[in-house]
């Protein structure tokens, strides 16, 4: 059963064995495995259920509908737009469908520096199951559009290593609207596989339902409480309660810790809401001559990337930097381009000849979260500090990305800044090494928020144990990107699902035992 | 008309949200834009009051003026009214932020550009200079107001079908006969 909030007319009070909060990459995998194993399962998803026919391919309609905070969730200084899906299927509905597992050096980093006794064979098996369910295949060379192709071309001319992503699309039409929901059901998000199969196996899914507290009960189990919310504004409409033997929080790295905090579970867990990685990304826009018709908005938005500067080691985990082709809706592109007025219009008039990439610079955890609770749920305060070493890598990355574009024939290259003058040739590349970072005029986005409920053996420095169970609270689990001790990958869907598959199998084994 | 009293608290950076602006003290209104604001604003506004609409209309025109590379501009698509509708689903703190940003633009931005007049009374060159003064300001708050209002104006303008032909964007494919569904 899938019950949408608008269909609910009276307060809901349910009993179940397992409550799963959130239906994204973590929650969907858990719900599917539990339901398939015959465990009575209820899923509560705060966002709405949107099907292919609902995807209008318009930024102004789909961004507010599918993203957390109407796609305007920002760090406290306003500098980083923290993007998260918030709908049936979560971020798997709005991501770029890039399938990148956690690199082995990152696992090794977690083993050596965070005490995670991760079994390589177990992880491989989980990853294989996930990739099979999603139908992960390499993107065919014919599906690499001009926008991504120019990046490849430039990097290859410089002798730099490049790669084409693996993805979870089937029958892609190349419409280019992946980031605001696929209108053709080509992107195989959790809303098309794990979740419907969980429902077939007996799970009940409620959409438009916000869980705000999951409180341990004296005699065992949990009482979860929240509200059925209105679609859009997300105002509380009706009380919603679930009594469950087990609760799995999979509400994402910003909201899972908020629920723990509101439930009083955070006391005694000083790491709750800390050690947050945002993996900030910056746009790199290149303008080509009029003879180069890029039309970046058509085709797979993100298919190729330069791996020359990846630097993943067991010592520091994910490192270096990389740049990846990207495109987005015209509204997003326009508001991210520097400047305003007549000059901005001139740039937009040449949009067909513009190529776009994102520079992704993995970070060491340096953020923290706090929350206030109101009538529309949790309002997060995301504090984030950029370390000097990270800023230096960012600047080197901007220089390298611009160099690749100039090698491909670009006339000018711009970054996500309102004050940094475009680079107009290779002779100006070194200006990137002094790229200014100032609130209000420097724009970053984060699509991979991680941390906040870090996994580890010691409750003094972590929130969940190696089985994803909250320290000191038997039966309460966290299964999403919040458990990663550091950045797991440049793209987090496969890492989250792999961990979720591992986690739920351990839950089932524990139950069987 | 005197400038509204903006206490120091208004300028403390709080949850910088959709408008990239600051939250406003409850109840503080623009109280500006001339006594005829009601007559200059359209009926049926959802979240803005008439004074706010007048300021936003002037701001939007500065961010996306008519003419230049292509004719369409903020006023040709009634951008201020579209933004009013777009803001309808926003949280109250965000709406307060937008209101505060408009206060800053109306009263402080001209001063930052060396002009002793309200923003909504300036000509386009004056308003552009005021917006640019926010962009290049040494005060983080003013830069944040610039960024927030720019985001709001440009995002909403380029979401309009009328803006697309000039930039070569052919719009959504859903509903078209040739698109495979």
GROMACS .gro file of N, CA, C and O in nm, chain A residues 224-337:
model
  456
  224UNK      N    1   0.703   0.649   1.761
  224UNK     CA    2   0.741   0.755   1.666
  224UNK      C    3   0.623   0.847   1.646
  224UNK      O    4   0.510   0.801   1.633
  225UNK      N    5   0.651   0.976   1.646
  225UNK     CA    6   0.540   1.070   1.630
  225UNK      C    7   0.577   1.181   1.533
  225UNK      O    8   0.694   1.216   1.517
  226UNK      N    9   0.477   1.231   1.469
  226UNK     CA   10   0.498   1.338   1.372
  226UNK      C   11   0.365   1.383   1.318
  226UNK      O   12   0.266   1.386   1.391
  227UNK      N   13   0.362   1.413   1.189
  227UNK     CA   14   0.240   1.468   1.133
  227UNK      C   15   0.227   1.433   0.985
  227UNK      O   16   0.327   1.419   0.914
  228UNK      N   17   0.104   1.418   0.944
  228UNK     CA   18   0.074   1.419   0.801
  228UNK      C   19   0.082   1.565   0.759
  228UNK      O   20   0.025   1.651   0.827
  229UNK      N   21   0.157   1.592   0.652
  229UNK     CA   22   0.179   1.732   0.615
  229UNK      C   23   0.115   1.764   0.480
  229UNK      O   24   0.090   1.674   0.399
  230UNK      N   25   0.091   1.891   0.460
  230UNK     CA   26   0.036   1.933   0.332
  230UNK      C   27   0.145   1.927   0.227
  230UNK      O   28   0.262   1.954   0.256
  231UNK      N   29   0.109   1.893   0.106
  231UNK     CA   30   0.205   1.890  -0.004
  231UNK      C   31   0.248   2.034  -0.033
  231UNK      O   32   0.166   2.124  -0.038
  232UNK      N   33   0.375   2.056  -0.051
  232UNK     CA   34   0.423   2.190  -0.080
  232UNK      C   35   0.467   2.263   0.044
  232UNK      O   36   0.585   2.262   0.079
  233UNK      N   37   0.373   2.321   0.115
  233UNK     CA   38   0.409   2.400   0.234
  233UNK      C   39   0.458   2.312   0.348
  233UNK      O   40   0.534   2.355   0.434
  234UNK      N   41   0.413   2.187   0.350
  234UNK     CA   42   0.453   2.091   0.454
  234UNK      C   43   0.410   2.134   0.593
  234UNK      O   44   0.480   2.112   0.693
  235UNK      N   45   0.296   2.198   0.598
  235UNK     CA   46   0.238   2.232   0.729
  235UNK      C   47   0.172   2.107   0.786
  235UNK      O   48   0.117   2.025   0.711
  236UNK      N   49   0.178   2.095   0.919
  236UNK     CA   50   0.117   1.978   0.984
  236UNK      C   51  -0.034   1.978   0.964
  236UNK      O   52  -0.100   2.080   0.987
  237UNK      N   53  -0.089   1.866   0.921
  237UNK     CA   54  -0.233   1.854   0.900
  237UNK      C   55  -0.300   1.766   1.004
  237UNK      O   56  -0.406   1.796   1.056
  238UNK      N   57  -0.236   1.650   1.029
  238UNK     CA   58  -0.296   1.551   1.118
  238UNK      C   59  -0.185   1.484   1.199
  238UNK      O   60  -0.074   1.465   1.149
  239UNK      N   61  -0.216   1.443   1.320
  239UNK     CA   62  -0.116   1.367   1.397
  239UNK      C   63  -0.089   1.231   1.332
  239UNK      O   64  -0.180   1.171   1.273
  240UNK      N   65   0.035   1.185   1.345
  240UNK     CA   66   0.073   1.055   1.290
  240UNK      C   67   0.161   0.987   1.394
  240UNK      O   68   0.260   1.044   1.439
  241UNK      N   69   0.125   0.865   1.431
  241UNK     CA   70   0.202   0.792   1.533
  241UNK      C   71   0.223   0.648   1.488
  241UNK      O   72   0.135   0.588   1.426
  242UNK      N   73   0.339   0.596   1.520
  242UNK     CA   74   0.367   0.455   1.493
  242UNK      C   75   0.436   0.395   1.614
  242UNK      O   76   0.533   0.452   1.666
  243UNK      N   77   0.384   0.282   1.661
  243UNK     CA   78   0.455   0.202   1.761
  243UNK      C   79   0.529   0.093   1.687
  243UNK      O   80   0.469   0.020   1.608
  244UNK      N   81   0.658   0.082   1.712
  244UNK     CA   82   0.738  -0.016   1.638
  244UNK      C   83   0.838  -0.084   1.731
  244UNK      O   84   0.884  -0.024   1.829
  245UNK      N   85   0.869  -0.206   1.697
  245UNK     CA   86   0.974  -0.277   1.772
  245UNK      C   87   1.112  -0.225   1.734
  245UNK      O   88   1.205  -0.227   1.813
  246UNK      N   89   1.122  -0.185   1.609
  246UNK     CA   90   1.252  -0.139   1.558
  246UNK      C   91   1.227  -0.013   1.474
  246UNK      O   92   1.126  -0.002   1.406
  247UNK      N   93   1.323   0.079   1.478
  247UNK     CA   94   1.311   0.201   1.397
  247UNK      C   95   1.441   0.224   1.321
  247UNK      O   96   1.550   0.210   1.377
  248UNK      N   97   1.426   0.256   1.194
  248UNK     CA   98   1.541   0.281   1.108
  248UNK      C   99   1.530   0.423   1.054
  248UNK      O  100   1.436   0.455   0.980
  249UNK      N  101   1.622   0.508   1.093
  249UNK     CA  102   1.622   0.646   1.043
  249UNK      C  103   1.703   0.653   0.914
  249UNK      O  104   1.821   0.617   0.912
  250UNK      N  105   1.638   0.697   0.809
  250UNK     CA  106   1.704   0.710   0.679
  250UNK      C  107   1.655   0.840   0.615
  250UNK      O  108   1.618   0.845   0.498
  251UNK      N  109   1.655   0.945   0.694
  251UNK     CA  110   1.600   1.074   0.651
  251UNK      C  111   1.707   1.166   0.595
  251UNK      O  112   1.680   1.283   0.568
  252UNK      N  113   1.828   1.114   0.579
  252UNK     CA  114   1.936   1.194   0.523
  252UNK      C  115   2.024   1.254   0.631
  252UNK      O  116   1.988   1.258   0.749
  253UNK      N  117   2.140   1.301   0.588
  253UNK     CA  118   2.242   1.342   0.684
  253UNK      C  119   2.207   1.470   0.760
  253UNK      O  120   2.269   1.502   0.861
  254UNK      N  121   2.108   1.543   0.712
  254UNK     CA  122   2.068   1.664   0.785
  254UNK      C  123   1.954   1.634   0.882
  254UNK      O  124   1.949   1.689   0.993
  255UNK      N  125   1.863   1.544   0.844
  255UNK     CA  126   1.742   1.525   0.924
  255UNK      C  127   1.742   1.401   1.013
  255UNK      O  128   1.673   1.400   1.115
  256UNK      N  129   1.817   1.297   0.980
  256UNK     CA  130   1.823   1.183   1.073
  256UNK      C  131   1.879   1.227   1.209
  256UNK      O  132   1.820   1.194   1.313
  257UNK      N  133   1.989   1.303   1.212
  257UNK     CA  134   2.036   1.347   1.344
  257UNK      C  135   1.939   1.443   1.412
  257UNK      O  136   1.934   1.448   1.535
  258UNK      N  137   1.860   1.516   1.332
  258UNK     CA  138   1.762   1.607   1.393
  258UNK      C  139   1.657   1.526   1.470
  258UNK      O  140   1.615   1.565   1.580
  259UNK      N  141   1.616   1.414   1.412
  259UNK     CA  142   1.516   1.331   1.480
  259UNK      C  143   1.575   1.272   1.608
  259UNK      O  144   1.510   1.269   1.713
  260UNK      N  145   1.700   1.227   1.600
  260UNK     CA  146   1.765   1.174   1.721
  260UNK      C  147   1.772   1.281   1.829
  260UNK      O  148   1.742   1.256   1.946
  261UNK      N  149   1.810   1.399   1.787
  261UNK     CA  150   1.824   1.510   1.882
  261UNK      C  151   1.689   1.543   1.947
  261UNK      O  152   1.680   1.557   2.070
  262UNK      N  153   1.586   1.552   1.865
  262UNK     CA  154   1.453   1.587   1.917
  262UNK      C  155   1.397   1.476   2.006
  262UNK      O  156   1.310   1.501   2.090
  263UNK      N  157   1.447   1.356   1.986
  263UNK     CA  158   1.397   1.242   2.063
  263UNK      C  159   1.470   1.225   2.195
  263UNK      O  160   1.440   1.132   2.273
  264UNK      N  161   1.568   1.309   2.218
  264UNK     CA  162   1.644   1.300   2.342
  264UNK      C  163   1.750   1.192   2.339
  264UNK      O  164   1.815   1.165   2.439
  265UNK      N  165   1.770   1.133   2.222
  265UNK     CA  166   1.866   1.024   2.211
  265UNK      C  167   2.008   1.076   2.200
  265UNK      O  168   2.104   1.005   2.227
  266UNK      N  169   2.021   1.202   2.163
  266UNK     CA  170   2.153   1.257   2.142
  266UNK      C  171   2.234   1.279   2.268
  266UNK      O  172   2.356   1.290   2.263
  267UNK      N  173   2.165   1.281   2.380
  267UNK     CA  174   2.239   1.302   2.506
  267UNK      C  175   2.337   1.187   2.526
  267UNK      O  176   2.301   1.070   2.514
  268UNK      N  177   2.459   1.219   2.551
  268UNK     CA  178   2.561   1.116   2.567
  268UNK      C  179   2.628   1.078   2.436
  268UNK      O  180   2.712   0.989   2.434
  269UNK      N  181   2.589   1.144   2.329
  269UNK     CA  182   2.652   1.118   2.199
  269UNK      C  183   2.705   1.251   2.143
  269UNK      O  184   2.641   1.317   2.062
  270UNK      N  185   2.821   1.292   2.190
  270UNK     CA  186   2.871   1.425   2.152
  270UNK      C  187   2.898   1.440   2.002
  270UNK      O  188   2.908   1.553   1.954
  271UNK      N  189   2.907   1.329   1.929
  271UNK     CA  190   2.936   1.339   1.785
  271UNK      C  191   2.810   1.366   1.703
  271UNK      O  192   2.820   1.391   1.583
  272UNK      N  193   2.694   1.362   1.768
  272UNK     CA  194   2.570   1.382   1.692
  272UNK      C  195   2.568   1.521   1.628
  272UNK      O  196   2.585   1.623   1.695
  273UNK      N  197   2.545   1.523   1.497
  273UNK     CA  198   2.539   1.649   1.425
  273UNK      C  199   2.674   1.710   1.393
  273UNK      O  200   2.680   1.821   1.340
  274UNK      N  201   2.780   1.637   1.423
  274UNK     CA  202   2.914   1.689   1.395
  274UNK      C  203   2.980   1.608   1.283
  274UNK      O  204   2.923   1.514   1.232
  275UNK      N  205   3.102   1.645   1.248
  275UNK     CA  206   3.180   1.573   1.146
  275UNK      C  207   3.108   1.568   1.011
  275UNK      O  208   3.106   1.466   0.942
  276UNK      N  209   3.049   1.680   0.974
  276UNK     CA  210   2.973   1.685   0.850
  276UNK      C  211   3.064   1.720   0.732
  276UNK      O  212   3.141   1.816   0.738
  277UNK      N  213   3.053   1.640   0.628
  277UNK     CA  214   3.121   1.671   0.501
  277UNK      C  215   3.017   1.723   0.404
  277UNK      O  216   2.910   1.664   0.392
  278UNK      N  217   3.049   1.827   0.334
  278UNK     CA  218   2.957   1.878   0.232
  278UNK      C  219   3.010   1.854   0.090
  278UNK      O  220   2.936   1.862  -0.006
  279UNK      N  221   3.138   1.827   0.081
  279UNK     CA  222   3.198   1.806  -0.051
  279UNK      C  223   3.153   1.918  -0.147
  279UNK      O  224   3.090   1.892  -0.251
  280UNK      N  225   3.182   2.041  -0.114
  280UNK     CA  226   3.130   2.152  -0.194
  280UNK      C  227   3.181   2.146  -0.339
  280UNK      O  228   3.293   2.103  -0.366
  281UNK      N  229   3.095   2.189  -0.429
  281UNK     CA  230   3.129   2.190  -0.571
  281UNK      C  231   3.110   2.332  -0.625
  281UNK      O  232   3.024   2.405  -0.578
  282UNK      N  233   3.191   2.364  -0.723
  282UNK     CA  234   3.178   2.496  -0.786
  282UNK      C  235   3.159   2.482  -0.936
  282UNK      O  236   3.221   2.397  -0.999
  283UNK      N  237   3.073   2.568  -0.991
  283UNK     CA  238   3.049   2.562  -1.135
  283UNK      C  239   3.165   2.624  -1.212
  283UNK      O  240   3.228   2.721  -1.167
  284UNK      N  241   3.194   2.564  -1.326
  284UNK     CA  242   3.294   2.616  -1.419
  284UNK      C  243   3.225   2.626  -1.554
  284UNK      O  244   3.184   2.524  -1.610
  285UNK      N  245   3.204   2.747  -1.602
  285UNK     CA  246   3.131   2.767  -1.727
  285UNK      C  247   3.226   2.819  -1.834
  285UNK      O  248   3.301   2.913  -1.811
  286UNK      N  249   3.222   2.754  -1.949
  286UNK     CA  250   3.312   2.793  -2.058
  286UNK      C  251   3.231   2.841  -2.178
  286UNK      O  252   3.131   2.779  -2.213
  287UNK      N  253   3.275   2.951  -2.235
  287UNK     CA  254   3.206   3.003  -2.352
  287UNK      C  255   3.289   2.972  -2.476
  287UNK      O  256   3.408   3.005  -2.483
  288UNK      N  257   3.224   2.906  -2.572
  288UNK     CA  258   3.294   2.866  -2.695
  288UNK      C  259   3.252   2.957  -2.810
  288UNK      O  260   3.151   3.028  -2.802
  289UNK      N  261   3.328   2.956  -2.920
  289UNK     CA  262   3.291   3.037  -3.035
  289UNK      C  263   3.154   2.996  -3.090
  289UNK      O  264   3.108   2.883  -3.065
  290UNK      N  265   3.094   3.083  -3.169
  290UNK     CA  266   2.958   3.056  -3.218
  290UNK      C  267   2.953   2.936  -3.312
  290UNK      O  268   2.847   2.881  -3.338
  291UNK      N  269   3.067   2.896  -3.363
  291UNK     CA  270   3.070   2.778  -3.449
  291UNK      C  271   3.051   2.648  -3.369
  291UNK      O  272   3.025   2.543  -3.425
  292UNK      N  273   3.065   2.658  -3.238
  292UNK     CA  274   3.050   2.539  -3.152
  292UNK      C  275   2.912   2.542  -3.087
  292UNK      O  276   2.887   2.621  -2.996
  293UNK      N  277   2.823   2.458  -3.137
  293UNK     CA  278   2.687   2.456  -3.085
  293UNK      C  279   2.680   2.349  -2.975
  293UNK      O  280   2.666   2.231  -3.003
  294UNK      N  281   2.688   2.391  -2.851
  294UNK     CA  282   2.700   2.296  -2.741
  294UNK      C  283   2.562   2.242  -2.700
  294UNK      O  284   2.544   2.123  -2.680
  295UNK      N  285   2.467   2.331  -2.684
  295UNK     CA  286   2.331   2.295  -2.640
  295UNK      C  287   2.339   2.201  -2.518
  295UNK      O  288   2.291   2.088  -2.520
  296UNK      N  289   2.400   2.251  -2.414
  296UNK     CA  290   2.431   2.169  -2.296
  296UNK      C  291   2.308   2.108  -2.231
  296UNK      O  292   2.318   2.005  -2.163
  297UNK      N  293   2.192   2.168  -2.252
  297UNK     CA  294   2.073   2.123  -2.180
  297UNK      C  295   2.010   1.997  -2.238
  297UNK      O  296   1.913   1.947  -2.183
  298UNK      N  297   2.060   1.949  -2.349
  298UNK     CA  298   2.007   1.823  -2.404
  298UNK      C  299   2.110   1.711  -2.387
  298UNK      O  300   2.230   1.735  -2.393
  299UNK      N  301   2.060   1.590  -2.371
  299UNK     CA  302   2.147   1.474  -2.350
  299UNK      C  303   2.166   1.448  -2.202
  299UNK      O  304   2.116   1.522  -2.116
  300UNK      N  305   2.238   1.341  -2.171
  300UNK     CA  306   2.265   1.309  -2.031
  300UNK      C  307   2.346   1.423  -1.969
  300UNK      O  308   2.452   1.458  -2.021
  301UNK      N  309   2.296   1.482  -1.863
  301UNK     CA  310   2.363   1.602  -1.808
  301UNK      C  311   2.506   1.577  -1.762
  301UNK      O  312   2.593   1.661  -1.780
  302UNK      N  313   2.527   1.461  -1.702
  302UNK     CA  314   2.660   1.435  -1.646
  302UNK      C  315   2.704   1.294  -1.688
  302UNK      O  316   2.650   1.195  -1.639
  303UNK      N  317   2.799   1.288  -1.780
  303UNK     CA  318   2.840   1.156  -1.829
  303UNK      C  319   2.990   1.135  -1.826
  303UNK      O  320   3.037   1.023  -1.834
  304UNK      N  321   3.068   1.242  -1.816
  304UNK     CA  322   3.213   1.227  -1.828
  304UNK      C  323   3.286   1.313  -1.725
  304UNK      O  324   3.234   1.414  -1.679
  305UNK      N  325   3.405   1.270  -1.691
  305UNK     CA  326   3.482   1.345  -1.592
  305UNK      C  327   3.630   1.320  -1.610
  305UNK      O  328   3.673   1.224  -1.676
  306UNK      N  329   3.707   1.409  -1.551
  306UNK     CA  330   3.853   1.399  -1.557
  306UNK      C  331   3.903   1.343  -1.424
  306UNK      O  332   3.875   1.400  -1.318
  307UNK      N  333   3.975   1.232  -1.431
  307UNK     CA  334   4.022   1.166  -1.309
  307UNK      C  335   4.169   1.192  -1.281
  307UNK      O  336   4.225   1.136  -1.188
  308UNK      N  337   4.228   1.278  -1.363
  308UNK     CA  338   4.373   1.299  -1.352
  308UNK      C  339   4.416   1.338  -1.209
  308UNK      O  340   4.523   1.301  -1.164
  309UNK      N  341   4.330   1.409  -1.141
  309UNK     CA  342   4.372   1.464  -1.011
  309UNK      C  343   4.306   1.395  -0.892
  309UNK      O  344   4.315   1.444  -0.779
  310UNK      N  345   4.236   1.284  -0.918
  310UNK     CA  346   4.185   1.203  -0.806
  310UNK      C  347   4.304   1.160  -0.719
  310UNK      O  348   4.410   1.123  -0.773
  311UNK      N  349   4.287   1.165  -0.590
  311UNK     CA  350   4.399   1.129  -0.501
  311UNK      C  351   4.340   1.060  -0.378
  311UNK      O  352   4.326   1.121  -0.272
  312UNK      N  353   4.302   0.936  -0.394
  312UNK     CA  354   4.238   0.863  -0.286
  312UNK      C  355   4.341   0.771  -0.220
  312UNK      O  356   4.401   0.687  -0.287
  313UNK      N  357   4.360   0.788  -0.092
  313UNK     CA  358   4.460   0.706  -0.022
  313UNK      C  359   4.401   0.658   0.111
  313UNK      O  360   4.307   0.718   0.166
  314UNK      N  361   4.462   0.551   0.161
  314UNK     CA  362   4.420   0.499   0.291
  314UNK      C  363   4.453   0.598   0.402
  314UNK      O  364   4.393   0.596   0.509
  315UNK      N  365   4.547   0.687   0.375
  315UNK     CA  366   4.587   0.783   0.478
  315UNK      C  367   4.482   0.891   0.498
  315UNK      O  368   4.439   0.920   0.609
  316UNK      N  369   4.436   0.951   0.385
  316UNK     CA  370   4.339   1.062   0.402
  316UNK      C  371   4.202   1.033   0.340
  316UNK      O  372   4.113   1.118   0.348
  317UNK      N  373   4.183   0.918   0.281
  317UNK     CA  374   4.053   0.888   0.221
  317UNK      C  375   4.038   0.953   0.084
  317UNK      O  376   4.136   0.959   0.008
  318UNK      N  377   3.918   1.001   0.057
  318UNK     CA  378   3.892   1.064  -0.073
  318UNK      C  379   3.969   1.195  -0.081
  318UNK      O  380   3.962   1.276   0.012
  319UNK      N  381   4.039   1.218  -0.192
  319UNK     CA  382   4.118   1.341  -0.199
  319UNK      C  383   4.136   1.391  -0.341
  319UNK      O  384   4.074   1.341  -0.434
  320UNK      N  385   4.219   1.491  -0.354
  320UNK     CA  386   4.241   1.552  -0.485
  320UNK      C  387   4.124   1.638  -0.527
  320UNK      O  388   4.058   1.701  -0.445
  321UNK      N  389   4.094   1.638  -0.655
  321UNK     CA  390   3.976   1.707  -0.708
  321UNK      C  391   3.946   1.647  -0.844
  321UNK      O  392   4.029   1.580  -0.904
  322UNK      N  393   3.828   1.672  -0.889
  322UNK     CA  394   3.791   1.627  -1.024
  322UNK      C  395   3.688   1.723  -1.082
  322UNK      O  396   3.621   1.794  -1.008
  323UNK      N  397   3.683   1.727  -1.213
  323UNK     CA  398   3.575   1.805  -1.273
  323UNK      C  399   3.495   1.716  -1.365
  323UNK      O  400   3.546   1.629  -1.433
  324UNK      N  401   3.365   1.741  -1.360
  324UNK     CA  402   3.267   1.657  -1.427
  324UNK      C  403   3.174   1.746  -1.508
  324UNK      O  404   3.131   1.850  -1.460
  325UNK      N  405   3.140   1.703  -1.628
  325UNK     CA  406   3.042   1.777  -1.705
  325UNK      C  407   2.910   1.781  -1.631
  325UNK      O  408   2.880   1.693  -1.551
  326UNK      N  409   2.831   1.884  -1.656
  326UNK     CA  410   2.699   1.895  -1.591
  326UNK      C  411   2.614   1.992  -1.673
  326UNK      O  412   2.667   2.073  -1.748
  327UNK      N  413   2.487   1.977  -1.664
  327UNK     CA  414   2.401   2.086  -1.712
  327UNK      C  415   2.281   2.090  -1.619
  327UNK      O  416   2.259   1.998  -1.539
  328UNK      N  417   2.205   2.193  -1.631
  328UNK     CA  418   2.086   2.207  -1.548
  328UNK      C  419   1.986   2.291  -1.623
  328UNK      O  420   2.008   2.329  -1.738
  329UNK      N  421   1.875   2.319  -1.557
  329UNK     CA  422   1.774   2.403  -1.618
  329UNK      C  423   1.827   2.544  -1.640
  329UNK      O  424   1.922   2.587  -1.575
  330UNK      N  425   1.764   2.616  -1.731
  330UNK     CA  426   1.812   2.751  -1.762
  330UNK      C  427   1.801   2.843  -1.642
  330UNK      O  428   1.882   2.935  -1.625
  331UNK      N  429   1.701   2.819  -1.557
  331UNK     CA  430   1.687   2.904  -1.438
  331UNK      C  431   1.807   2.888  -1.346
  331UNK      O  432   1.861   2.986  -1.293
  332UNK      N  433   1.848   2.763  -1.329
  332UNK     CA  434   1.962   2.737  -1.242
  332UNK      C  435   2.089   2.793  -1.302
  332UNK      O  436   2.172   2.853  -1.232
  333UNK      N  437   2.107   2.771  -1.431
  333UNK     CA  438   2.227   2.820  -1.497
  333UNK      C  439   2.234   2.972  -1.489
  333UNK      O  440   2.337   3.030  -1.454
  334UNK      N  441   2.122   3.038  -1.516
  334UNK     CA  442   2.120   3.185  -1.518
  334UNK      C  443   2.150   3.242  -1.381
  334UNK      O  444   2.227   3.339  -1.368
  335UNK      N  445   2.091   3.185  -1.278
  335UNK     CA  446   2.112   3.244  -1.146
  335UNK      C  447   2.250   3.212  -1.092
  335UNK      O  448   2.298   3.280  -1.001
  336UNK      N  449   2.316   3.112  -1.149
  336UNK     CA  450   2.451   3.079  -1.103
  336UNK      C  451   2.560   3.155  -1.176
  336UNK      O  452   2.674   3.161  -1.129
  337UNK      N  453   2.528   3.212  -1.290
  337UNK     CA  454   2.627   3.290  -1.365
  337UNK      C  455   2.650   3.424  -1.299
  337UNK      O  456   2.554   3.489  -1.255
   0.00000   0.00000   0.00000
